[in-house]
């Protein structure tokens, strides 16, 4: 478990083919409700993507457990070595090779932070080759709900161009670092100072947070092309 209500899962394709993807993409898991109706849920791939995936290499996802949820029942009942049905990868929530911005603002709550974990090698390259600055604002209620925080903290320590700001709305650590903020991620944007001349922003997570941040970013002057947000299709 990554957090009290979030599980970390690894999967390998069972047809002998690699499950390669672009950092930021997601897979869709297919299942059925109790009445047999087909459903699907989308999960960003959390694997730190440092090379092309080879056959037999696992990919990782983070799964939020919701009491009574159909997808939760699927994952809770999954044994080691068990199978799920999935498709993908999908999505364009990725770093674009034509970007010439000076800074990335990465904003997330909950499992919305998983695509940023997969992007870390590409961010390292952008920092080294283009001198890009990166700010990651990760929102959670408590320190125990900051998913993959060890990875982000270690990356920030090793890459001076990367700044990691955990934003905690209910409980702070006993001895918070200077980068920990109290409150919601959208409340920290003023400190970051979004700049339409420099920034491209990515947003993934709670819909209310995403909407609030989009409005704040637009008010700061960022255009639609500078604001990239992930939208999952849950079921049809």
mmCIF file with all atom_site columns, C-alpha atoms in Angstrom, residues 74-182:
data_model
loop_
_atom_site.group_PDB
_atom_site.id
_atom_site.type_symbol
_atom_site.label_atom_id
_atom_site.label_alt_id
_atom_site.label_comp_id
_atom_site.label_asym_id
_atom_site.label_entity_id
_atom_site.label_seq_id
_atom_site.pdbx_PDB_ins_code
_atom_site.Cartn_x
_atom_site.Cartn_y
_atom_site.Cartn_z
_atom_site.occupancy
_atom_site.B_iso_or_equiv
_atom_site.pdbx_formal_charge
_atom_site.auth_seq_id
_atom_site.auth_comp_id
_atom_site.auth_asym_id
_atom_site.auth_atom_id
_atom_site.pdbx_PDB_model_num
ATOM 1   C CA . UNK A 1 74  ? -11.710 -6.182  -8.585  1.00 0.00 ? 74  UNK A CA 1
ATOM 2   C CA . UNK A 1 75  ? -8.312  -5.118  -7.261  1.00 0.00 ? 75  UNK A CA 1
ATOM 3   C CA . UNK A 1 76  ? -8.908  -6.186  -3.666  1.00 0.00 ? 76  UNK A CA 1
ATOM 4   C CA . UNK A 1 77  ? -9.728  -9.674  -4.902  1.00 0.00 ? 77  UNK A CA 1
ATOM 5   C CA . UNK A 1 78  ? -6.683  -9.857  -7.178  1.00 0.00 ? 78  UNK A CA 1
ATOM 6   C CA . UNK A 1 79  ? -4.111  -12.420 -6.085  1.00 0.00 ? 79  UNK A CA 1
ATOM 7   C CA . UNK A 1 80  ? -0.413  -12.283 -6.964  1.00 0.00 ? 80  UNK A CA 1
ATOM 8   C CA . UNK A 1 81  ? -0.146  -13.729 -10.451 1.00 0.00 ? 81  UNK A CA 1
ATOM 9   C CA . UNK A 1 82  ? -3.780  -12.958 -11.203 1.00 0.00 ? 82  UNK A CA 1
ATOM 10  C CA . UNK A 1 83  ? -5.049  -11.455 -14.440 1.00 0.00 ? 83  UNK A CA 1
ATOM 11  C CA . UNK A 1 84  ? -6.943  -8.332  -15.423 1.00 0.00 ? 84  UNK A CA 1
ATOM 12  C CA . UNK A 1 85  ? -8.165  -7.206  -18.827 1.00 0.00 ? 85  UNK A CA 1
ATOM 13  C CA . UNK A 1 86  ? -6.745  -3.890  -19.987 1.00 0.00 ? 86  UNK A CA 1
ATOM 14  C CA . UNK A 1 87  ? -6.175  -1.802  -23.100 1.00 0.00 ? 87  UNK A CA 1
ATOM 15  C CA . UNK A 1 88  ? -3.871  1.034   -24.012 1.00 0.00 ? 88  UNK A CA 1
ATOM 16  C CA . UNK A 1 89  ? -1.718  2.916   -23.493 1.00 0.00 ? 89  UNK A CA 1
ATOM 17  C CA . UNK A 1 90  ? -3.735  6.034   -24.261 1.00 0.00 ? 90  UNK A CA 1
ATOM 18  C CA . UNK A 1 91  ? -3.508  9.766   -23.825 1.00 0.00 ? 91  UNK A CA 1
ATOM 19  C CA . UNK A 1 92  ? -1.456  12.809  -24.759 1.00 0.00 ? 92  UNK A CA 1
ATOM 20  C CA . UNK A 1 93  ? -0.756  14.053  -21.228 1.00 0.00 ? 93  UNK A CA 1
ATOM 21  C CA . UNK A 1 94  ? 2.946   13.942  -22.072 1.00 0.00 ? 94  UNK A CA 1
ATOM 22  C CA . UNK A 1 95  ? 5.924   16.255  -22.327 1.00 0.00 ? 95  UNK A CA 1
ATOM 23  C CA . UNK A 1 96  ? 6.042   17.440  -25.925 1.00 0.00 ? 96  UNK A CA 1
ATOM 24  C CA . UNK A 1 97  ? 9.345   17.399  -27.884 1.00 0.00 ? 97  UNK A CA 1
ATOM 25  C CA . UNK A 1 98  ? 8.554   20.808  -29.382 1.00 0.00 ? 98  UNK A CA 1
ATOM 26  C CA . UNK A 1 99  ? 8.259   22.557  -26.012 1.00 0.00 ? 99  UNK A CA 1
ATOM 27  C CA . UNK A 1 100 ? 10.518  25.579  -25.604 1.00 0.00 ? 100 UNK A CA 1
ATOM 28  C CA . UNK A 1 101 ? 9.238   26.813  -22.254 1.00 0.00 ? 101 UNK A CA 1
ATOM 29  C CA . UNK A 1 102 ? 11.526  27.840  -19.417 1.00 0.00 ? 102 UNK A CA 1
ATOM 30  C CA . UNK A 1 103 ? 9.477   26.195  -16.654 1.00 0.00 ? 103 UNK A CA 1
ATOM 31  C CA . UNK A 1 104 ? 7.034   23.359  -16.078 1.00 0.00 ? 104 UNK A CA 1
ATOM 32  C CA . UNK A 1 105 ? 4.392   23.653  -13.366 1.00 0.00 ? 105 UNK A CA 1
ATOM 33  C CA . UNK A 1 106 ? 3.252   20.138  -12.424 1.00 0.00 ? 106 UNK A CA 1
ATOM 34  C CA . UNK A 1 107 ? 0.156   20.120  -10.223 1.00 0.00 ? 107 UNK A CA 1
ATOM 35  C CA . UNK A 1 108 ? -1.519  17.043  -8.750  1.00 0.00 ? 108 UNK A CA 1
ATOM 36  C CA . UNK A 1 109 ? -3.655  15.588  -6.008  1.00 0.00 ? 109 UNK A CA 1
ATOM 37  C CA . UNK A 1 110 ? -4.107  11.917  -5.098  1.00 0.00 ? 110 UNK A CA 1
ATOM 38  C CA . UNK A 1 111 ? -3.176  9.382   -7.759  1.00 0.00 ? 111 UNK A CA 1
ATOM 39  C CA . UNK A 1 112 ? -2.955  12.256  -10.252 1.00 0.00 ? 112 UNK A CA 1
ATOM 40  C CA . UNK A 1 113 ? 0.728   12.505  -9.328  1.00 0.00 ? 113 UNK A CA 1
ATOM 41  C CA . UNK A 1 114 ? 1.580   9.151   -10.944 1.00 0.00 ? 114 UNK A CA 1
ATOM 42  C CA . UNK A 1 115 ? 2.239   10.485  -14.467 1.00 0.00 ? 115 UNK A CA 1
ATOM 43  C CA . UNK A 1 116 ? 4.814   12.908  -13.066 1.00 0.00 ? 116 UNK A CA 1
ATOM 44  C CA . UNK A 1 117 ? 6.716   9.994   -11.522 1.00 0.00 ? 117 UNK A CA 1
ATOM 45  C CA . UNK A 1 118 ? 7.013   8.380   -14.966 1.00 0.00 ? 118 UNK A CA 1
ATOM 46  C CA . UNK A 1 119 ? 8.213   11.705  -16.430 1.00 0.00 ? 119 UNK A CA 1
ATOM 47  C CA . UNK A 1 120 ? 11.195  12.067  -14.080 1.00 0.00 ? 120 UNK A CA 1
ATOM 48  C CA . UNK A 1 121 ? 13.868  10.831  -16.561 1.00 0.00 ? 121 UNK A CA 1
ATOM 49  C CA . UNK A 1 122 ? 12.532  13.184  -19.264 1.00 0.00 ? 122 UNK A CA 1
ATOM 50  C CA . UNK A 1 123 ? 12.458  16.049  -16.786 1.00 0.00 ? 123 UNK A CA 1
ATOM 51  C CA . UNK A 1 124 ? 16.062  15.305  -15.823 1.00 0.00 ? 124 UNK A CA 1
ATOM 52  C CA . UNK A 1 125 ? 17.029  15.542  -19.480 1.00 0.00 ? 125 UNK A CA 1
ATOM 53  C CA . UNK A 1 126 ? 15.091  18.793  -19.988 1.00 0.00 ? 126 UNK A CA 1
ATOM 54  C CA . UNK A 1 127 ? 16.781  20.320  -16.947 1.00 0.00 ? 127 UNK A CA 1
ATOM 55  C CA . UNK A 1 128 ? 20.229  19.267  -18.187 1.00 0.00 ? 128 UNK A CA 1
ATOM 56  C CA . UNK A 1 129 ? 19.786  20.070  -21.872 1.00 0.00 ? 129 UNK A CA 1
ATOM 57  C CA . UNK A 1 130 ? 17.445  23.083  -21.860 1.00 0.00 ? 130 UNK A CA 1
ATOM 58  C CA . UNK A 1 131 ? 17.986  24.496  -18.392 1.00 0.00 ? 131 UNK A CA 1
ATOM 59  C CA . UNK A 1 132 ? 14.285  24.054  -17.660 1.00 0.00 ? 132 UNK A CA 1
ATOM 60  C CA . UNK A 1 133 ? 12.975  24.694  -14.163 1.00 0.00 ? 133 UNK A CA 1
ATOM 61  C CA . UNK A 1 134 ? 10.312  22.355  -12.770 1.00 0.00 ? 134 UNK A CA 1
ATOM 62  C CA . UNK A 1 135 ? 7.967   22.918  -9.839  1.00 0.00 ? 135 UNK A CA 1
ATOM 63  C CA . UNK A 1 136 ? 5.848   20.016  -8.581  1.00 0.00 ? 136 UNK A CA 1
ATOM 64  C CA . UNK A 1 137 ? 2.909   20.938  -6.348  1.00 0.00 ? 137 UNK A CA 1
ATOM 65  C CA . UNK A 1 138 ? 1.514   17.755  -4.790  1.00 0.00 ? 138 UNK A CA 1
ATOM 66  C CA . UNK A 1 139 ? -1.634  18.025  -2.708  1.00 0.00 ? 139 UNK A CA 1
ATOM 67  C CA . UNK A 1 140 ? -2.758  15.582  -0.020  1.00 0.00 ? 140 UNK A CA 1
ATOM 68  C CA . UNK A 1 141 ? -4.555  15.656  3.294   1.00 0.00 ? 141 UNK A CA 1
ATOM 69  C CA . UNK A 1 142 ? -1.792  14.094  5.402   1.00 0.00 ? 142 UNK A CA 1
ATOM 70  C CA . UNK A 1 143 ? 1.898   13.176  4.982   1.00 0.00 ? 143 UNK A CA 1
ATOM 71  C CA . UNK A 1 144 ? 0.958   9.500   4.687   1.00 0.00 ? 144 UNK A CA 1
ATOM 72  C CA . UNK A 1 145 ? -1.116  10.277  1.590   1.00 0.00 ? 145 UNK A CA 1
ATOM 73  C CA . UNK A 1 146 ? 1.738   11.903  -0.371  1.00 0.00 ? 146 UNK A CA 1
ATOM 74  C CA . UNK A 1 147 ? 2.173   9.203   -2.996  1.00 0.00 ? 147 UNK A CA 1
ATOM 75  C CA . UNK A 1 148 ? 5.730   8.548   -4.200  1.00 0.00 ? 148 UNK A CA 1
ATOM 76  C CA . UNK A 1 149 ? 7.030   11.443  -2.088  1.00 0.00 ? 149 UNK A CA 1
ATOM 77  C CA . UNK A 1 150 ? 10.345  9.636   -1.497  1.00 0.00 ? 150 UNK A CA 1
ATOM 78  C CA . UNK A 1 151 ? 10.956  9.499   -5.247  1.00 0.00 ? 151 UNK A CA 1
ATOM 79  C CA . UNK A 1 152 ? 10.184  13.183  -5.705  1.00 0.00 ? 152 UNK A CA 1
ATOM 80  C CA . UNK A 1 153 ? 12.239  14.275  -2.705  1.00 0.00 ? 153 UNK A CA 1
ATOM 81  C CA . UNK A 1 154 ? 15.251  12.257  -3.893  1.00 0.00 ? 154 UNK A CA 1
ATOM 82  C CA . UNK A 1 155 ? 14.890  13.665  -7.397  1.00 0.00 ? 155 UNK A CA 1
ATOM 83  C CA . UNK A 1 156 ? 14.755  17.231  -6.057  1.00 0.00 ? 156 UNK A CA 1
ATOM 84  C CA . UNK A 1 157 ? 17.894  16.612  -3.999  1.00 0.00 ? 157 UNK A CA 1
ATOM 85  C CA . UNK A 1 158 ? 19.766  15.315  -7.056  1.00 0.00 ? 158 UNK A CA 1
ATOM 86  C CA . UNK A 1 159 ? 18.455  17.893  -9.557  1.00 0.00 ? 159 UNK A CA 1
ATOM 87  C CA . UNK A 1 160 ? 18.668  21.537  -8.430  1.00 0.00 ? 160 UNK A CA 1
ATOM 88  C CA . UNK A 1 161 ? 16.320  22.615  -11.243 1.00 0.00 ? 161 UNK A CA 1
ATOM 89  C CA . UNK A 1 162 ? 13.486  20.588  -9.698  1.00 0.00 ? 162 UNK A CA 1
ATOM 90  C CA . UNK A 1 163 ? 11.466  21.954  -6.795  1.00 0.00 ? 163 UNK A CA 1
ATOM 91  C CA . UNK A 1 164 ? 9.084   19.721  -4.855  1.00 0.00 ? 164 UNK A CA 1
ATOM 92  C CA . UNK A 1 165 ? 6.352   21.385  -2.782  1.00 0.00 ? 165 UNK A CA 1
ATOM 93  C CA . UNK A 1 166 ? 4.093   19.025  -0.799  1.00 0.00 ? 166 UNK A CA 1
ATOM 94  C CA . UNK A 1 167 ? 0.856   20.806  0.103   1.00 0.00 ? 167 UNK A CA 1
ATOM 95  C CA . UNK A 1 168 ? -1.009  19.332  3.083   1.00 0.00 ? 168 UNK A CA 1
ATOM 96  C CA . UNK A 1 169 ? -4.555  20.396  3.892   1.00 0.00 ? 169 UNK A CA 1
ATOM 97  C CA . UNK A 1 170 ? -5.187  18.599  7.206   1.00 0.00 ? 170 UNK A CA 1
ATOM 98  C CA . UNK A 1 171 ? -1.968  17.519  8.889   1.00 0.00 ? 171 UNK A CA 1
ATOM 99  C CA . UNK A 1 172 ? 1.650   18.628  8.663   1.00 0.00 ? 172 UNK A CA 1
ATOM 100 C CA . UNK A 1 173 ? 4.700   16.451  9.407   1.00 0.00 ? 173 UNK A CA 1
ATOM 101 C CA . UNK A 1 174 ? 6.143   16.634  12.915  1.00 0.00 ? 174 UNK A CA 1
ATOM 102 C CA . UNK A 1 175 ? 9.225   18.377  11.522  1.00 0.00 ? 175 UNK A CA 1
ATOM 103 C CA . UNK A 1 176 ? 8.220   19.799  8.132   1.00 0.00 ? 176 UNK A CA 1
ATOM 104 C CA . UNK A 1 177 ? 10.906  20.805  5.665   1.00 0.00 ? 177 UNK A CA 1
ATOM 105 C CA . UNK A 1 178 ? 11.072  24.351  4.344   1.00 0.00 ? 178 UNK A CA 1
ATOM 106 C CA . UNK A 1 179 ? 9.291   23.247  1.160   1.00 0.00 ? 179 UNK A CA 1
ATOM 107 C CA . UNK A 1 180 ? 6.168   21.840  2.857   1.00 0.00 ? 180 UNK A CA 1
ATOM 108 C CA . UNK A 1 181 ? 3.113   24.069  2.536   1.00 0.00 ? 181 UNK A CA 1
ATOM 109 C CA . UNK A 1 182 ? -0.115  24.111  4.556   1.00 0.00 ? 182 UNK A CA 1
#
